Amino acid sequence: MEWVLRNLSTPKNHRGLSSLTHKKMASINPQPRMGVRPNQPLPSWGDGMPSKGVASKAAGSKPTPKVASGVRKHQQARSVSAALHAAIERSRVEEEKRRAAEKNAEKRVRRFRNKPPQSFYPIYQRATSQRFFVLDRIRCGTEDCPEEKFELAGSTGNVYKVHIGRRPECNCPHAFAGNQCKHLLYVMSRVLRAKFNLVYQLALLSSELREILDKAPRWPSAQGSTSDEQRDHNRKPVEGDCPICFEELAAATDAAKNTVNSEQLVWCRAACGQNMHRQCFQIWSATKRQHDGGSSPVTCPLCRSVWEGEADDSVVKNLKKDGPLNRNGYVNVADQLGISPVRDYSTYSLWWGRERYPSRSGRRGHH
């Protein structure tokens, strides 16, 4: 060793001594070869391999911006994935609830119409322009699903039966052919005053029936809760002569106070309150309709106000009892109502009158 140290201090032999020194040092302290020597114990997993956290703390360094950005993106992706899974779960639960509600909900017996078909408008125009007469009206059904039945005199005097229920029906020939007839549209739009989007439906739900019938103008006979004083506040005393036949009304004075015999008299509810014989008024109204072809309403013979009939007025209800049956099996009250039994085809197309009603040349119509 002394020889080595002594030669290291000599500059001129530095290069040669350096290689010699390396050889000497290698012989003294040989470098271990790569690989595993025999009987050398293997290191366990993690020996001499500090964790990332330990290395980071030992180094005292912070994550680089690139690493921090990657962490944020990973966290955002996890939050988006969690939100997506939550939304999918909510959608699944809502779909199960909807299916359960549809299974238990009431179903419409005919397909719902988003808008009226083109064939609806000409029939609706006839329903709102021609003249019809409601002869009777009966509430039926249940509280959950109310219904009403009507007896309606058509434009030619035929009496038809209209049933407003979950599937509105009429017994006229047009409805029997599978069409939505003008009598149904008249009752729905004019009598019940239903919303237009319900008028052209072929079927109704119970909730829609409740809405229509609850908001419809009440049939006067159903307003029995009003007292006689409230109902008759415009009525004049039963005295004097009938303004039509000029016979005394005194004979009906006692009968007017009796429920059974009060049908002998009627009175003007619209304005003047004048009393008159029921039979006389029936003749007056029939003559009035016959004279103008049923185009204008019946008026009071005295004050000329539009006549407001009673709901239980037998003048109307008895019409169907006295009317004759025509060859199509319908009661016809055209003569009693003072209207023409001949159909007016001015609003019908040429195809309609020629193909469906070959009697257009002048024979009586049948619906």
Short mmCIF file of C-alpha atoms in Angstrom, two decimals:
data_model
loop_
_atom_site.label_atom_id
_atom_site.label_comp_id
_atom_site.label_asym_id
_atom_site.label_seq_id
_atom_site.Cartn_x
_atom_site.Cartn_y
_atom_site.Cartn_z
CA MET A 1 0.00 0.00 0.00
CA GLU A 2 2.84 2.38 0.70
CA TRP A 3 4.14 1.83 -2.80
CA VAL A 4 0.70 2.68 -4.24
CA LEU A 5 0.32 5.86 -2.24
CA ARG A 6 3.78 6.98 -3.09
CA ASN A 7 3.24 6.50 -6.80
CA LEU A 8 -0.14 8.33 -6.75
CA SER A 9 1.61 11.54 -5.80
CA THR A 10 3.83 11.36 -8.94
CA PRO A 11 2.04 13.21 -11.81
CA LYS A 12 4.02 11.79 -14.73
CA ASN A 13 2.93 8.23 -14.07
CA HIS A 14 -0.72 9.14 -13.35
CA ARG A 15 -2.28 7.36 -16.35
CA GLY A 16 -0.32 4.15 -16.00
CA LEU A 17 -0.70 4.09 -12.29
CA SER A 18 -4.39 4.67 -12.61
CA SER A 19 -4.92 1.48 -14.60
CA LEU A 20 -2.56 -0.34 -12.31
CA THR A 21 -4.37 1.00 -9.31
CA HIS A 22 -7.69 -0.23 -10.69
CA LYS A 23 -6.22 -3.67 -11.21
CA LYS A 24 -4.80 -3.72 -7.71
CA MET A 25 -8.05 -2.49 -6.19
CA ALA A 26 -9.99 -5.06 -8.18
CA SER A 27 -7.81 -7.82 -6.84
CA ILE A 28 -8.22 -6.48 -3.33
CA ASN A 29 -11.97 -5.66 -3.58
CA PRO A 30 -13.44 -7.53 -6.54
CA GLN A 31 -16.86 -6.27 -7.90
CA PRO A 32 -19.69 -8.75 -7.58
CA ARG A 33 -20.88 -10.29 -10.81
CA MET A 34 -24.45 -9.93 -12.07
CA GLY A 35 -26.81 -12.69 -11.02
CA VAL A 36 -27.26 -14.72 -7.85
CA ARG A 37 -24.36 -16.51 -6.23
CA PRO A 38 -24.85 -19.92 -4.78
CA ASN A 39 -26.36 -20.05 -1.29
CA GLN A 40 -27.29 -16.32 -1.54
CA PRO A 41 -30.66 -15.62 0.19
CA LEU A 42 -33.26 -13.95 -2.08
CA PRO A 43 -34.67 -10.63 -0.94
CA SER A 44 -38.32 -10.56 0.06
CA TRP A 45 -40.87 -8.49 -1.91
CA GLY A 46 -40.54 -4.82 -1.05
CA ASP A 47 -37.08 -5.04 0.55
CA GLY A 48 -35.24 -1.89 -0.30
CA MET A 49 -38.26 -0.62 -2.30
CA PRO A 50 -39.86 2.28 -0.44
CA SER A 51 -43.49 3.08 -1.27
CA LYS A 52 -44.49 6.06 -3.37
CA GLY A 53 -45.79 7.92 -0.36
CA VAL A 54 -42.62 7.32 1.62
CA ALA A 55 -40.43 8.30 -1.29
CA SER A 56 -42.50 11.40 -1.87
CA LYS A 57 -42.33 12.39 1.77
CA ALA A 58 -38.66 11.62 1.93
CA ALA A 59 -38.03 13.74 -1.10
CA GLY A 60 -40.39 16.44 0.17
CA SER A 61 -41.67 17.08 -3.36
CA LYS A 62 -45.24 17.87 -4.58
CA PRO A 63 -47.07 16.10 -7.47
CA THR A 64 -46.38 17.58 -10.83
CA PRO A 65 -49.23 19.46 -12.63
CA LYS A 66 -49.58 16.60 -15.08
CA VAL A 67 -50.12 14.09 -12.27
CA ALA A 68 -52.59 16.41 -10.49
CA SER A 69 -54.56 16.87 -13.71
CA GLY A 70 -54.77 13.11 -14.17
CA VAL A 71 -56.06 12.70 -10.62
CA ARG A 72 -58.75 15.33 -11.15
CA LYS A 73 -59.87 13.71 -14.41
CA HIS A 74 -60.07 10.36 -12.70
CA GLN A 75 -62.18 11.82 -9.89
CA GLN A 76 -64.46 13.57 -12.39
CA ALA A 77 -64.90 10.35 -14.36
CA ARG A 78 -65.82 8.50 -11.17
CA SER A 79 -68.37 11.17 -10.20
CA VAL A 80 -69.90 11.14 -13.70
CA SER A 81 -70.10 7.37 -13.63
CA ALA A 82 -71.80 7.44 -10.22
CA ALA A 83 -74.31 10.05 -11.41
CA LEU A 84 -75.01 8.00 -14.53
CA HIS A 85 -75.64 4.87 -12.51
CA ALA A 86 -77.96 6.81 -10.17
CA ALA A 87 -79.91 8.23 -13.13
CA ILE A 88 -80.25 4.78 -14.66
CA GLU A 89 -81.54 3.42 -11.36
CA ARG A 90 -84.07 6.25 -11.01
CA SER A 91 -85.24 5.69 -14.58
CA ARG A 92 -85.69 1.99 -13.91
CA VAL A 93 -87.74 2.67 -10.77
CA GLU A 94 -89.92 5.24 -12.58
CA GLU A 95 -90.48 2.85 -15.47
CA GLU A 96 -91.60 0.13 -13.06
CA LYS A 97 -94.01 2.58 -11.40
CA ARG A 98 -95.37 3.70 -14.76
CA ARG A 99 -95.96 0.13 -15.89
CA ALA A 100 -97.69 -0.68 -12.62
CA ALA A 101 -99.89 2.43 -12.98
CA GLU A 102 -100.74 1.54 -16.58
CA LYS A 103 -101.63 -1.97 -15.52
CA ASN A 104 -104.05 -0.68 -12.89
CA ALA A 105 -105.27 2.40 -14.80
CA GLU A 106 -108.46 2.52 -16.84
CA LYS A 107 -108.00 1.89 -20.53
CA ARG A 108 -109.85 3.71 -23.31
CA VAL A 109 -111.96 1.27 -25.32
CA ARG A 110 -111.13 3.09 -28.55
CA ARG A 111 -107.91 4.74 -29.68
CA PHE A 112 -107.37 8.31 -28.47
CA ARG A 113 -107.62 10.94 -31.20
CA ASN A 114 -104.98 13.67 -31.07
CA LYS A 115 -107.02 15.70 -33.55
CA PRO A 116 -110.35 15.28 -35.35
CA PRO A 117 -110.24 13.47 -38.69
CA GLN A 118 -111.21 15.28 -41.86
CA SER A 119 -114.54 13.42 -42.00
CA PHE A 120 -115.51 14.90 -38.62
CA TYR A 121 -115.98 18.50 -39.77
CA PRO A 122 -118.96 18.16 -42.18
CA ILE A 123 -120.86 16.09 -39.61
CA TYR A 124 -120.01 18.59 -36.87
CA GLN A 125 -121.21 21.41 -39.10
CA ARG A 126 -124.60 19.69 -39.52
CA ALA A 127 -124.79 18.96 -35.79
CA THR A 128 -124.33 22.62 -34.91
CA SER A 129 -126.46 24.12 -37.70
CA GLN A 130 -129.51 21.84 -37.90
CA ARG A 131 -132.34 21.90 -35.39
CA PHE A 132 -132.85 19.07 -32.88
CA PHE A 133 -135.21 18.58 -29.93
CA VAL A 134 -134.31 16.89 -26.64
CA LEU A 135 -137.40 14.96 -25.60
CA ASP A 136 -136.04 13.25 -22.51
CA ARG A 137 -132.87 12.99 -20.48
CA ILE A 138 -132.01 10.49 -17.73
CA ARG A 139 -128.93 10.33 -15.50
CA CYS A 140 -127.66 6.77 -14.97
CA GLY A 141 -124.43 4.92 -14.27
CA THR A 142 -122.51 5.24 -10.99
CA GLU A 143 -120.77 8.01 -9.09
CA ASP A 144 -117.38 6.87 -10.37
CA CYS A 145 -118.63 6.46 -13.94
CA PRO A 146 -121.76 8.58 -14.53
CA GLU A 147 -123.72 8.26 -17.77
CA GLU A 148 -126.72 9.91 -19.40
CA LYS A 149 -129.38 8.73 -21.84
CA PHE A 150 -131.23 11.04 -24.20
CA GLU A 151 -134.22 10.82 -26.49
CA LEU A 152 -133.60 13.18 -29.36
CA ALA A 153 -135.82 14.23 -32.26
CA GLY A 154 -133.68 14.50 -35.38
CA SER A 155 -133.89 17.01 -38.19
CA THR A 156 -136.63 14.98 -39.94
CA GLY A 157 -138.62 14.23 -36.78
CA ASN A 158 -137.32 10.71 -36.10
CA VAL A 159 -136.77 9.96 -32.41
CA TYR A 160 -133.34 8.48 -31.64
CA LYS A 161 -131.80 7.20 -28.43
CA VAL A 162 -128.39 8.59 -27.52
CA HIS A 163 -126.30 7.07 -24.73
CA ILE A 164 -123.32 9.03 -23.41
CA GLY A 165 -121.02 6.59 -21.62
CA ARG A 166 -117.52 5.18 -21.96
CA ARG A 167 -118.40 4.46 -25.58
CA PRO A 168 -121.05 6.95 -26.79
CA GLU A 169 -123.76 5.31 -28.87
CA CYS A 170 -126.77 6.25 -30.98
CA ASN A 171 -129.34 4.03 -32.70
CA CYS A 172 -129.53 6.04 -35.92
CA PRO A 173 -128.53 4.38 -39.24
CA HIS A 174 -125.37 6.48 -39.55
CA ALA A 175 -124.13 5.35 -36.13
CA PHE A 176 -125.11 1.74 -36.80
CA ALA A 177 -122.76 1.88 -39.81
CA GLY A 178 -119.86 2.57 -37.42
CA ASN A 179 -119.70 6.36 -37.79
CA GLN A 180 -119.79 9.21 -35.32
CA CYS A 181 -123.22 10.66 -36.05
CA LYS A 182 -124.48 14.22 -35.77
CA HIS A 183 -126.80 13.33 -32.88
CA LEU A 184 -123.86 12.35 -30.67
CA LEU A 185 -122.00 15.51 -31.63
CA TYR A 186 -125.07 17.64 -30.94
CA VAL A 187 -125.54 16.19 -27.45
CA MET A 188 -121.83 16.47 -26.61
CA SER A 189 -121.35 20.00 -27.93
CA ARG A 190 -124.71 21.73 -27.44
CA VAL A 191 -126.47 19.91 -24.60
CA LEU A 192 -123.53 18.87 -22.40
CA ARG A 193 -121.16 21.59 -23.66
CA ALA A 194 -118.12 19.34 -23.45
CA LYS A 195 -114.65 20.52 -24.39
CA PHE A 196 -113.97 20.32 -28.11
CA ASN A 197 -111.10 17.86 -27.67
CA LEU A 198 -113.60 15.45 -26.07
CA VAL A 199 -116.39 15.97 -28.60
CA TYR A 200 -114.60 14.12 -31.40
CA GLN A 201 -113.42 11.19 -29.23
CA LEU A 202 -114.91 7.76 -29.96
CA ALA A 203 -114.51 6.66 -26.34
CA LEU A 204 -114.31 8.42 -22.98
CA LEU A 205 -112.69 7.66 -19.64
CA SER A 206 -114.60 7.70 -16.35
CA SER A 207 -112.71 10.82 -15.28
CA GLU A 208 -113.72 12.57 -18.51
CA LEU A 209 -117.36 11.57 -18.03
CA ARG A 210 -117.31 12.97 -14.50
CA GLU A 211 -115.82 16.23 -15.77
CA ILE A 212 -118.35 16.56 -18.60
CA LEU A 213 -121.48 15.72 -16.60
CA ASP A 214 -120.44 17.71 -13.52
CA LYS A 215 -119.95 20.86 -15.58
CA ALA A 216 -122.91 20.33 -17.93
CA PRO A 217 -126.01 22.53 -17.58
CA ARG A 218 -128.39 20.73 -15.26
CA TRP A 219 -131.61 19.28 -16.57
CA PRO A 220 -134.35 21.42 -14.98
CA SER A 221 -136.11 18.38 -13.48
CA ALA A 222 -132.98 17.66 -11.45
CA GLN A 223 -133.24 21.04 -9.71
CA GLY A 224 -135.96 19.83 -7.37
CA SER A 225 -134.37 21.44 -4.34
CA THR A 226 -135.77 24.87 -5.27
CA SER A 227 -138.98 25.77 -3.53
CA ASP A 228 -142.22 26.60 -5.29
CA GLU A 229 -141.83 30.26 -4.28
CA GLN A 230 -138.34 30.48 -5.82
CA ARG A 231 -139.44 28.63 -8.95
CA ASP A 232 -142.70 30.54 -9.46
CA HIS A 233 -141.57 34.05 -8.49
CA ASN A 234 -142.39 35.34 -12.01
CA ARG A 235 -145.71 33.53 -12.33
CA LYS A 236 -148.89 35.57 -12.37
CA PRO A 237 -151.96 34.56 -10.39
CA VAL A 238 -154.15 32.01 -12.17
CA GLU A 239 -157.00 34.28 -13.18
CA GLY A 240 -158.56 35.77 -16.26
CA ASP A 241 -158.65 34.17 -19.70
CA CYS A 242 -156.22 32.03 -21.65
CA PRO A 243 -154.43 34.28 -24.20
CA ILE A 244 -154.89 31.62 -26.90
CA CYS A 245 -158.43 30.26 -26.59
CA PHE A 246 -159.77 33.10 -24.39
CA GLU A 247 -161.54 30.62 -22.13
CA GLU A 248 -161.46 31.17 -18.39
CA LEU A 249 -158.54 29.87 -16.38
CA ALA A 250 -160.63 29.83 -13.19
CA ALA A 251 -161.60 26.19 -13.74
CA ALA A 252 -157.93 25.27 -13.42
CA THR A 253 -157.29 27.41 -10.33
CA ASP A 254 -157.61 24.59 -7.84
CA ALA A 255 -155.90 22.14 -10.20
CA ALA A 256 -152.89 24.44 -10.49
CA LYS A 257 -152.19 23.87 -6.80
CA ASN A 258 -152.40 20.10 -7.16
CA THR A 259 -149.36 18.13 -8.33
CA VAL A 260 -151.41 15.76 -10.46
CA ASN A 261 -153.71 18.22 -12.20
CA SER A 262 -151.22 21.06 -12.57
CA GLU A 263 -150.37 19.72 -16.03
CA GLN A 264 -153.45 21.52 -17.35
CA LEU A 265 -151.60 24.84 -17.31
CA VAL A 266 -148.28 26.19 -18.48
CA TRP A 267 -146.85 29.66 -17.99
CA CYS A 268 -144.17 31.90 -19.48
CA ARG A 269 -141.01 31.42 -17.43
CA ALA A 270 -138.89 33.69 -19.62
CA ALA A 271 -140.56 37.05 -19.01
CA CYS A 272 -144.25 37.82 -18.50
CA GLY A 273 -145.34 34.85 -16.34
CA GLN A 274 -148.71 34.58 -18.12
CA ASN A 275 -150.70 31.35 -17.60
CA MET A 276 -152.35 29.45 -20.46
CA HIS A 277 -153.85 26.07 -21.15
CA ARG A 278 -151.29 23.40 -21.90
CA GLN A 279 -153.27 22.02 -24.82
CA CYS A 280 -153.67 25.49 -26.28
CA PHE A 281 -149.95 26.15 -26.07
CA GLN A 282 -149.20 22.80 -27.72
CA ILE A 283 -151.35 23.75 -30.69
CA TRP A 284 -149.76 27.20 -30.77
CA SER A 285 -146.20 25.85 -30.80
CA ALA A 286 -146.97 23.23 -33.48
CA THR A 287 -148.57 25.87 -35.70
CA LYS A 288 -145.64 28.23 -35.16
CA ARG A 289 -143.10 25.58 -36.19
CA GLN A 290 -145.19 24.49 -39.15
CA HIS A 291 -145.42 28.07 -40.38
CA ASP A 292 -141.68 28.84 -40.33
CA GLY A 293 -140.44 25.30 -40.98
CA GLY A 294 -138.88 24.99 -37.52
CA SER A 295 -136.21 27.57 -38.32
CA SER A 296 -137.04 29.88 -35.41
CA PRO A 297 -137.74 29.12 -31.74
CA VAL A 298 -141.22 29.06 -30.24
CA THR A 299 -142.18 32.27 -28.45
CA CYS A 300 -144.71 33.24 -25.81
CA PRO A 301 -148.09 34.11 -27.43
CA LEU A 302 -148.37 37.19 -25.22
CA CYS A 303 -144.93 38.81 -24.79
CA ARG A 304 -143.14 37.09 -27.74
CA SER A 305 -140.15 36.09 -25.59
CA VAL A 306 -138.38 32.83 -26.45
CA TRP A 307 -140.28 30.09 -24.66
CA GLU A 308 -138.55 28.29 -21.80
CA GLY A 309 -140.25 24.93 -21.38
CA GLU A 310 -140.55 22.91 -18.21
CA ALA A 311 -138.39 19.84 -17.74
CA ASP A 312 -141.38 17.68 -16.82
CA ASP A 313 -143.55 19.23 -19.50
CA SER A 314 -145.73 16.50 -21.00
CA VAL A 315 -146.04 18.61 -24.17
CA VAL A 316 -142.56 17.35 -25.04
CA LYS A 317 -142.55 13.97 -23.34
CA ASN A 318 -145.83 12.81 -24.83
CA LEU A 319 -144.72 13.53 -28.38
CA LYS A 320 -142.98 10.18 -28.76
CA LYS A 321 -146.05 8.35 -27.43
CA ASP A 322 -148.37 9.79 -30.04
CA GLY A 323 -145.94 9.73 -32.98
CA PRO A 324 -146.31 7.01 -35.64
CA LEU A 325 -143.65 4.42 -36.47
CA ASN A 326 -142.22 4.85 -39.94
CA ARG A 327 -141.04 2.06 -42.21
CA ASN A 328 -137.57 2.16 -40.63
CA GLY A 329 -138.92 1.43 -37.16
CA TYR A 330 -138.52 4.91 -35.66
CA VAL A 331 -141.13 7.07 -34.00
CA ASN A 332 -141.61 10.22 -36.06
CA VAL A 333 -142.94 13.39 -34.45
CA ALA A 334 -142.35 15.77 -37.35
CA ASP A 335 -146.06 16.63 -37.65
CA GLN A 336 -146.33 17.42 -33.94
CA LEU A 337 -143.15 19.49 -33.90
CA GLY A 338 -144.16 21.33 -37.03
CA ILE A 339 -141.04 20.40 -39.00
CA SER A 340 -140.68 18.89 -42.45
CA PRO A 341 -140.05 15.11 -42.61
CA VAL A 342 -138.16 15.57 -45.91
CA ARG A 343 -134.40 15.66 -45.50
CA ASP A 344 -132.52 18.80 -46.45
CA TYR A 345 -129.47 17.75 -48.50
CA SER A 346 -128.04 21.23 -48.98
CA THR A 347 -125.14 20.44 -46.62
CA TYR A 348 -124.54 16.92 -48.00
CA SER A 349 -122.13 16.03 -50.77
CA LEU A 350 -123.43 14.64 -54.07
CA TRP A 351 -121.85 11.27 -53.30
CA TRP A 352 -123.55 11.15 -49.90
CA GLY A 353 -127.00 11.87 -51.29
CA ARG A 354 -126.66 9.61 -54.33
CA GLU A 355 -125.02 6.56 -52.74
CA ARG A 356 -126.26 6.52 -49.16
CA TYR A 357 -129.68 8.13 -49.62
CA PRO A 358 -131.10 7.24 -53.04
CA SER A 359 -134.37 8.88 -51.93
CA ARG A 360 -132.87 12.32 -52.61
CA SER A 361 -135.40 12.95 -55.36
CA GLY A 362 -138.09 13.63 -52.76
CA ARG A 363 -138.78 10.53 -50.69
CA ARG A 364 -138.67 10.94 -46.92
CA GLY A 365 -135.34 10.54 -45.20
CA HIS A 366 -134.70 8.10 -42.41
CA HIS A 367 -132.17 9.64 -40.07
#
